[in-house]
Tab-separated table of C-alpha atoms in Angstrom:
chain	number	residue	atom	x	y	z
A	575	MET	CA	0.035	-0.090	-0.001
A	576	THR	CA	1.374	3.187	-0.894
A	577	GLU	CA	0.945	6.569	1.248
A	578	ASN	CA	-1.388	8.084	-1.771
A	579	GLN	CA	-3.658	5.174	-1.507
A	580	PHE	CA	-4.001	4.863	2.344
A	581	ARG	CA	-6.624	6.420	4.234
A	582	TRP	CA	-7.411	7.183	7.815
A	583	ARG	CA	-10.251	5.212	9.629
A	584	THR	CA	-10.898	6.179	13.436
A	585	LEU	CA	-8.547	6.521	16.067
A	586	THR	CA	-9.905	3.010	17.385
A	587	ALA	CA	-9.625	1.352	14.030
A	588	GLU	CA	-6.271	2.218	13.917
A	589	VAL	CA	-5.009	1.352	17.331
A	590	SER	CA	-6.424	-2.090	17.303
A	591	ASP	CA	-4.853	-2.803	13.791
A	592	LYS	CA	-1.163	-3.738	13.640
A	593	ALA	CA	-0.638	-2.545	10.097
A	594	SER	CA	-1.981	0.571	10.116
A	595	PRO	CA	1.464	3.204	10.446
A	596	LEU	CA	-0.438	4.825	13.193
A	597	ARG	CA	-0.059	1.898	15.658
A	598	GLN	CA	3.486	0.861	14.313
A	599	HIS	CA	4.288	4.632	15.241
A	600	LEU	CA	2.746	3.765	18.850
A	601	ASP	CA	4.580	1.002	18.822
A	602	ALA	CA	7.785	1.884	17.808
A	603	ARG	CA	7.682	4.913	20.448
A	604	PHE	CA	6.054	3.872	23.394
A	605	PRO	CA	6.706	0.012	23.604
A	606	ASN	CA	7.542	0.218	27.432
A	607	LEU	CA	3.475	-1.030	28.414
A	608	ARG	CA	4.408	-3.013	31.416
A	609	PRO	CA	4.424	-0.426	34.214
A	610	LEU	CA	1.308	1.165	33.344
A	611	GLN	CA	-0.419	-2.090	33.336
A	612	ASN	CA	0.825	-3.266	36.794
A	613	GLU	CA	-0.053	-0.119	38.016
A	614	TYR	CA	-3.523	0.220	36.948
A	615	LYS	CA	-4.387	-3.782	37.802
A	616	ALA	CA	-2.659	-3.883	41.175
A	617	SER	CA	-4.730	-0.657	42.170
A	618	ALA	CA	-8.227	-2.249	41.195
A	619	GLY	CA	-10.641	-4.179	43.120
A	620	GLY	CA	-13.017	-6.791	41.972
A	621	ILE	CA	-16.010	-6.457	39.579
A	622	LEU	CA	-18.763	-4.749	41.390
A	623	VAL	CA	-21.586	-4.889	38.174
A	624	GLU	CA	-21.752	-7.947	36.363
A	625	ARG	CA	-23.019	-8.090	32.269
A	626	GLY	CA	-26.796	-8.579	31.739
A	627	SER	CA	-28.917	-8.938	29.054
A	628	ALA	CA	-27.507	-5.448	27.672
A	629	HIS	CA	-25.387	-5.163	24.154
A	630	PRO	CA	-22.294	-4.159	25.808
A	631	GLY	CA	-21.158	-1.547	23.220
A	632	THR	CA	-24.739	-0.041	23.426
A	633	LEU	CA	-24.673	-0.189	27.234
A	634	GLY	CA	-21.304	1.478	27.473
A	635	ALA	CA	-22.346	4.092	25.028
A	636	ALA	CA	-25.434	5.248	26.763
A	637	PHE	CA	-23.084	5.076	30.112
A	638	ASP	CA	-21.492	7.544	28.215
A	639	PHE	CA	-24.704	9.634	27.937
A	640	ALA	CA	-25.849	9.435	31.220
A	641	VAL	CA	-22.281	10.800	32.967
A	642	ARG	CA	-22.578	13.454	30.380
A	643	PHE	CA	-26.109	14.739	31.196
A	644	ALA	CA	-24.753	14.470	34.963
A	645	LEU	CA	-22.006	16.582	34.311
A	646	ASP	CA	-23.563	19.050	32.009
A	647	PRO	CA	-27.531	19.362	32.537
A	648	GLY	CA	-27.497	21.139	28.877
A	649	TYR	CA	-25.606	19.199	27.101
A	650	LYS	CA	-27.643	18.519	23.311
A	651	ALA	CA	-26.188	14.671	22.498
A	652	ASP	CA	-25.850	16.457	18.990
A	653	ILE	CA	-23.908	13.115	18.082
A	654	ALA	CA	-27.042	11.391	18.244
A	655	VAL	CA	-28.940	13.833	16.794
A	656	ILE	CA	-26.871	14.039	14.129
A	657	GLY	CA	-26.424	10.445	13.476
A	658	PHE	CA	-30.300	9.684	13.014
A	659	MET	CA	-30.118	11.976	10.103
A	660	PHE	CA	-33.611	10.333	8.283
A	661	ASP	CA	-35.832	13.072	7.073
A	662	GLY	CA	-38.028	14.727	9.762
A	663	PHE	CA	-36.660	12.253	12.550
A	664	GLN	CA	-34.162	14.197	13.972
A	665	ASP	CA	-36.949	16.190	15.909
A	666	LEU	CA	-37.797	12.930	17.717
A	667	VAL	CA	-34.645	12.679	18.666
A	668	GLY	CA	-34.899	16.213	19.833
A	669	GLU	CA	-37.523	15.021	22.067
A	670	VAL	CA	-35.883	12.460	23.895
A	671	VAL	CA	-32.580	14.381	24.316
A	672	THR	CA	-35.074	16.991	26.147
A	673	VAL	CA	-36.512	13.761	28.493
A	674	ALA	CA	-32.849	13.343	29.069
A	675	LYS	CA	-32.613	17.320	30.245
A	676	ALA	CA	-35.678	17.141	32.508
A	677	ALA	CA	-34.183	13.768	34.336
A	678	GLN	CA	-30.499	15.151	34.622
A	679	THR	CA	-28.697	13.416	37.515
A	680	PHE	CA	-28.074	10.370	38.950
A	681	SER	CA	-29.539	11.559	41.849
A	682	PRO	CA	-32.452	10.056	42.007
A	683	ARG	CA	-31.366	7.986	38.861
A	684	THR	CA	-34.838	7.944	37.195
A	685	PRO	CA	-35.956	5.297	34.994
A	686	GLU	CA	-36.657	7.921	31.941
A	687	LEU	CA	-32.978	9.339	32.277
A	688	MET	CA	-31.329	5.626	31.651
A	689	ARG	CA	-34.570	5.060	28.576
A	690	ALA	CA	-33.074	8.374	27.037
A	691	CYS	CA	-29.656	7.639	27.461
A	692	TRP	CA	-30.016	3.589	25.773
A	693	ALA	CA	-32.200	5.750	22.904
A	694	LEU	CA	-29.356	8.164	21.868
A	695	ALA	CA	-27.247	5.196	21.931
A	696	LEU	CA	-28.714	3.625	19.516
A	697	CYS	CA	-29.219	6.128	17.624
A	698	THR	CA	-25.265	7.294	17.844
A	699	GLU	CA	-24.892	3.505	16.508
A	700	VAL	CA	-26.518	4.960	13.612
A	701	LEU	CA	-24.111	7.430	13.088
A	702	ARG	CA	-21.174	4.738	13.672
A	703	VAL	CA	-22.358	1.972	11.762
A	704	GLY	CA	-25.503	3.276	9.648
A	705	LEU	CA	-29.088	1.657	9.972
A	706	MET	CA	-28.412	-2.320	10.448
A	707	PRO	CA	-30.956	-4.528	9.111
A	708	GLY	CA	-32.439	-6.385	12.529
A	709	SER	CA	-31.533	-3.852	14.574
A	710	PRO	CA	-34.597	-1.950	16.851
A	711	LEU	CA	-34.165	1.156	14.908
A	712	ALA	CA	-34.115	-0.197	11.878
A	713	GLN	CA	-37.799	-2.511	12.787
A	714	LEU	CA	-39.468	0.475	13.861
A	715	VAL	CA	-38.424	2.576	10.379
A	716	GLU	CA	-39.722	0.219	8.498
A	717	GLU	CA	-43.030	-0.513	10.139
A	718	ASN	CA	-43.375	3.217	10.147
A	719	ARG	CA	-43.457	2.946	14.008
A	720	LEU	CA	-40.653	5.232	14.630
A	721	THR	CA	-41.851	8.216	17.738
A	722	ALA	CA	-40.162	9.678	20.663
A	723	ALA	CA	-42.354	7.696	22.618
A	724	ALA	CA	-41.278	4.148	20.689
A	725	LEU	CA	-37.277	5.604	20.832
A	726	LEU	CA	-37.668	5.369	24.652
A	727	ASP	CA	-39.627	2.191	24.977
A	728	LEU	CA	-36.833	0.199	23.300
A	729	ALA	CA	-35.017	0.078	26.814
A	730	THR	CA	-35.823	-3.146	28.559
A	731	GLN	CA	-36.211	-3.272	32.503
A	732	ASP	CA	-33.031	-5.111	32.209
A	733	VAL	CA	-31.361	-2.622	30.390
A	734	ILE	CA	-32.801	0.134	32.687
A	735	ASP	CA	-31.230	-1.671	36.133
A	736	GLU	CA	-27.735	-2.414	34.881
A	737	LEU	CA	-27.563	1.101	33.598
A	738	THR	CA	-28.880	2.427	36.897
A	739	GLU	CA	-26.378	0.217	38.694
A	740	ILE	CA	-23.591	1.638	36.717
A	741	SER	CA	-24.793	4.935	37.405
A	742	GLU	CA	-24.886	4.351	41.278
A	743	VAL	CA	-21.407	2.920	41.454
A	744	ALA	CA	-20.341	6.296	39.168
A	745	GLU	CA	-21.794	8.257	41.860
A	746	GLU	CA	-19.022	8.359	44.442
A	747	SER	CA	-16.188	6.947	42.166
A	748	LEU	CA	-16.101	8.899	39.429
A	749	LEU	CA	-18.457	12.066	39.547
A	750	ARG	CA	-17.529	13.128	43.233
A	751	HIS	CA	-13.649	13.356	41.615
A	752	ILE	CA	-14.547	15.542	38.344
A	753	LEU	CA	-17.542	17.684	39.211
A	754	ASP	CA	-15.621	20.301	40.360
A	755	LYS	CA	-13.249	20.066	37.613
A	756	LYS	CA	-13.033	23.306	35.123
A	757	PRO	CA	-12.932	23.497	32.513
A	758	LEU	CA	-15.384	20.502	31.143
A	759	LYS	CA	-15.434	19.350	27.664
A	760	LEU	CA	-17.803	16.871	27.035
A	761	GLY	CA	-16.767	14.655	23.375
A	762	PRO	CA	-13.900	16.881	22.496
A	763	THR	CA	-12.375	16.554	18.993
A	764	PHE	CA	-8.450	17.669	18.663
A	765	VAL	CA	-6.684	19.358	15.448
A	766	GLY	CA	-5.524	15.739	14.398
A	767	SER	CA	-9.590	14.619	14.282
A	768	LYS	CA	-9.307	16.053	11.099
A	769	GLN	CA	-6.983	13.826	9.629
A	770	CYS	CA	-7.897	10.993	11.243
A	771	PRO	CA	-11.243	10.774	13.261
A	772	ALA	CA	-11.470	10.823	17.114
A	773	ASP	CA	-13.271	12.178	20.026
A	774	ALA	CA	-12.804	11.009	23.396
A	775	ASP	CA	-15.356	10.921	26.464
A	776	LEU	CA	-14.478	14.444	28.329
A	777	ILE	CA	-12.084	16.165	29.587
A	778	ALA	CA	-12.050	17.613	33.151
A	779	GLY	CA	-9.637	20.327	34.469
A	780	GLY	CA	-6.652	19.291	32.079
A	781	THR	CA	-7.233	15.417	32.486
A	782	LEU	CA	-8.575	13.632	29.614
A	783	ILE	CA	-10.856	10.410	30.772
A	784	ASP	CA	-11.550	7.461	28.805
A	785	ILE	CA	-14.818	5.404	29.901
A	786	LYS	CA	-15.301	1.974	29.887
A	787	CYS	CA	-17.816	-0.484	30.881
A	788	THR	CA	-15.829	-3.869	30.031
A	789	VAL	CA	-16.306	-7.023	32.237
A	790	GLY	CA	-12.912	-7.577	31.824
A	791	LYS	CA	-10.945	-11.309	32.293
A	792	LYS	CA	-11.120	-14.188	34.609
A	793	ASN	CA	-8.102	-15.304	36.474
A	794	SER	CA	-7.280	-19.085	37.181
A	795	ALA	CA	-9.870	-18.852	39.922
A	796	GLY	CA	-12.397	-17.679	37.694
A	797	ALA	CA	-12.369	-14.080	39.564
A	798	ARG	CA	-12.856	-11.086	36.920
A	799	TYR	CA	-10.384	-8.662	36.939
A	800	ILE	CA	-9.433	-5.565	34.770
A	801	ALA	CA	-6.430	-5.314	32.670
A	802	LEU	CA	-4.929	-1.863	30.504
A	803	ASP	CA	-5.036	-3.155	27.417
A	804	ARG	CA	-2.681	-1.981	24.379
A	805	ASP	CA	-4.886	-0.483	22.609
A	806	VAL	CA	-6.839	1.785	25.359
A	807	ILE	CA	-3.359	3.014	26.482
A	808	TYR	CA	-2.681	3.404	22.803
A	809	GLN	CA	-6.078	5.686	22.436
A	810	LEU	CA	-5.335	7.876	25.581
A	811	VAL	CA	-1.787	8.880	24.355
A	812	ALA	CA	-2.793	9.776	20.961
A	813	TYR	CA	-5.678	11.836	21.950
A	814	ALA	CA	-3.481	13.788	23.581
A	815	LEU	CA	-0.895	13.995	20.683
A	816	PHE	CA	-3.182	14.610	18.338
A	817	ASP	CA	-4.133	17.990	20.212
A	818	TYR	CA	-1.300	19.730	18.757
A	819	ASP	CA	-2.079	22.962	19.822
A	820	ASN	CA	-2.871	22.612	23.352
A	821	ALA	CA	-5.723	23.720	23.093
A	822	HIS	CA	-7.273	21.713	25.560
A	823	ALA	CA	-4.250	22.112	27.795
A	824	ILE	CA	-4.370	18.615	29.272
A	825	ASP	CA	-1.785	17.707	31.686
A	826	SER	CA	-2.704	13.996	32.491
A	827	ILE	CA	-4.660	10.870	31.251
A	828	GLY	CA	-7.299	8.737	33.091
A	829	LEU	CA	-9.505	5.460	32.812
A	830	TYR	CA	-12.687	5.268	34.690
A	831	SER	CA	-13.585	1.302	34.433
A	832	ALA	CA	-17.628	1.523	35.040
A	833	ARG	CA	-18.332	-2.136	36.599
A	834	TYR	CA	-15.552	-1.916	38.827
A	835	GLY	CA	-15.977	1.513	40.199
A	836	HIS	CA	-12.119	2.509	39.241
A	837	PHE	CA	-11.024	5.519	38.228
A	838	PHE	CA	-6.872	5.913	37.691
A	839	GLN	CA	-5.198	8.476	36.084
A	840	TRP	CA	-1.364	9.275	35.534
A	841	PRO	CA	0.308	12.942	34.862
A	842	LEU	CA	0.835	13.356	30.891
A	843	GLN	CA	4.708	13.793	30.914
A	844	ASP	CA	5.379	10.698	33.183
A	845	ALA	CA	3.214	8.710	31.372
A	846	LEU	CA	4.929	9.424	28.469
A	847	SER	CA	8.194	9.021	29.792
A	848	THR	CA	7.493	5.591	31.436
A	849	LEU	CA	6.073	4.479	28.205
A	850	ALA	CA	9.059	5.509	25.690
A	851	ASP	CA	11.506	4.112	28.346
A	852	ARG	CA	13.573	7.344	28.400
A	853	THR	CA	12.493	10.937	28.831
A	854	ALA	CA	9.583	12.150	26.311
A	855	SER	CA	8.907	15.438	24.868
A	856	LEU	CA	5.427	16.539	24.870
A	857	ASP	CA	6.140	18.828	22.017
A	858	ASP	CA	8.356	16.569	20.055
A	859	GLU	CA	5.994	13.648	20.248
A	860	ARG	CA	3.056	15.684	18.925
A	861	HIS	CA	5.205	17.015	16.447
A	862	ARG	CA	5.907	13.716	14.741
A	863	MET	CA	2.314	12.445	15.519
A	864	GLN	CA	1.267	15.714	13.493
A	865	GLU	CA	3.944	15.268	10.728
A	866	LEU	CA	2.765	11.115	10.529
A	867	LEU	CA	-0.813	12.302	10.415
A	868	LEU	CA	-0.491	14.940	7.602
A	869	ARG	CA	1.850	12.746	5.603
A	870	TRP	CA	-0.515	10.028	4.847
A	871	ALA	CA	-3.937	12.057	4.941
C-alpha cells in the first residue's frame, strides 16, 4: 500500500490494527507498556456490576450519555442527533434529548434518564455503523412506528437496571472526582481529528478521561479482573498527541472502568516517559504525530 492509497479510519480502528502506520508509530515510540499495566491492575478491586442482557457496546455508549448529562444538564447530545439523519426524524431524537435533560442527574437515577440514554446510544450507532438490518431502530423505521415514545420504549427493564447500577457506582467513584473540575469538555475533538477521526469521552480540568464498561478477564480461580490493554493506552496517548496546539491543555490522562468503579490517572508527561522508557518531550511527540498524520492524509 502506498501513501497515496491510504486513508485514515477512526482512531479506534487504527490503534487496533497492527498494519496501521499509526499503530506502528505508537509501537515504536511507546513500547514500554508493562509498568502502567501493572500499576493499573494492582490498584483495582473486583468487579461490582456484572454483565446483564444488554448489548455491551450499546450499554457503554448509553452510560457515556448518562455521565455527560450528569456533568452538564444542558448537554445537547449532538452526536446522536447528527447520526439520525432521516427526514423529519431528528426532531424525534431532539425530544429524547429533552427527556434526558429533564431527568438530568444521577440522583435520583430515574428510569426516564436511563431510557433516554439507551435510545440516544442506539441513534449514535446509526452514525457509526449505519441503520443495520434487524436492529430495533430499523424495525421501527420499516414499520413506520418511529416516534419519540417508541425510541424511549426500546430500553428493557434489564437495560434500565444495569444502567442504573453502573450509574450508582459512578456517583462515588467517578463524579465526585471531576464534578468541580474546570473547564469541562464533553466529547472533545482535536486538531489531529481532521486527519484521523477521534473524539474522546471527556476532559475535566486538564485530565483527559476515557470511560470503559468492559467486564474484564477471568483469572485461574474464575474471578474477574481488569487489565489495561495496549489499545486503550495507545488511544489515550494518541488523543493527547492529536492536540497539536495544546488547545485543551491536557496535563494528565485517566481511565474509568465503570463495572469496577475504578478511576485511575497518570500525569501525561510521566506516562509518556514511562511508555517510551526515556525522557519524552510532549512537544516533540506531538510534532512527530502531526507529521505522520499529514504524510498519510
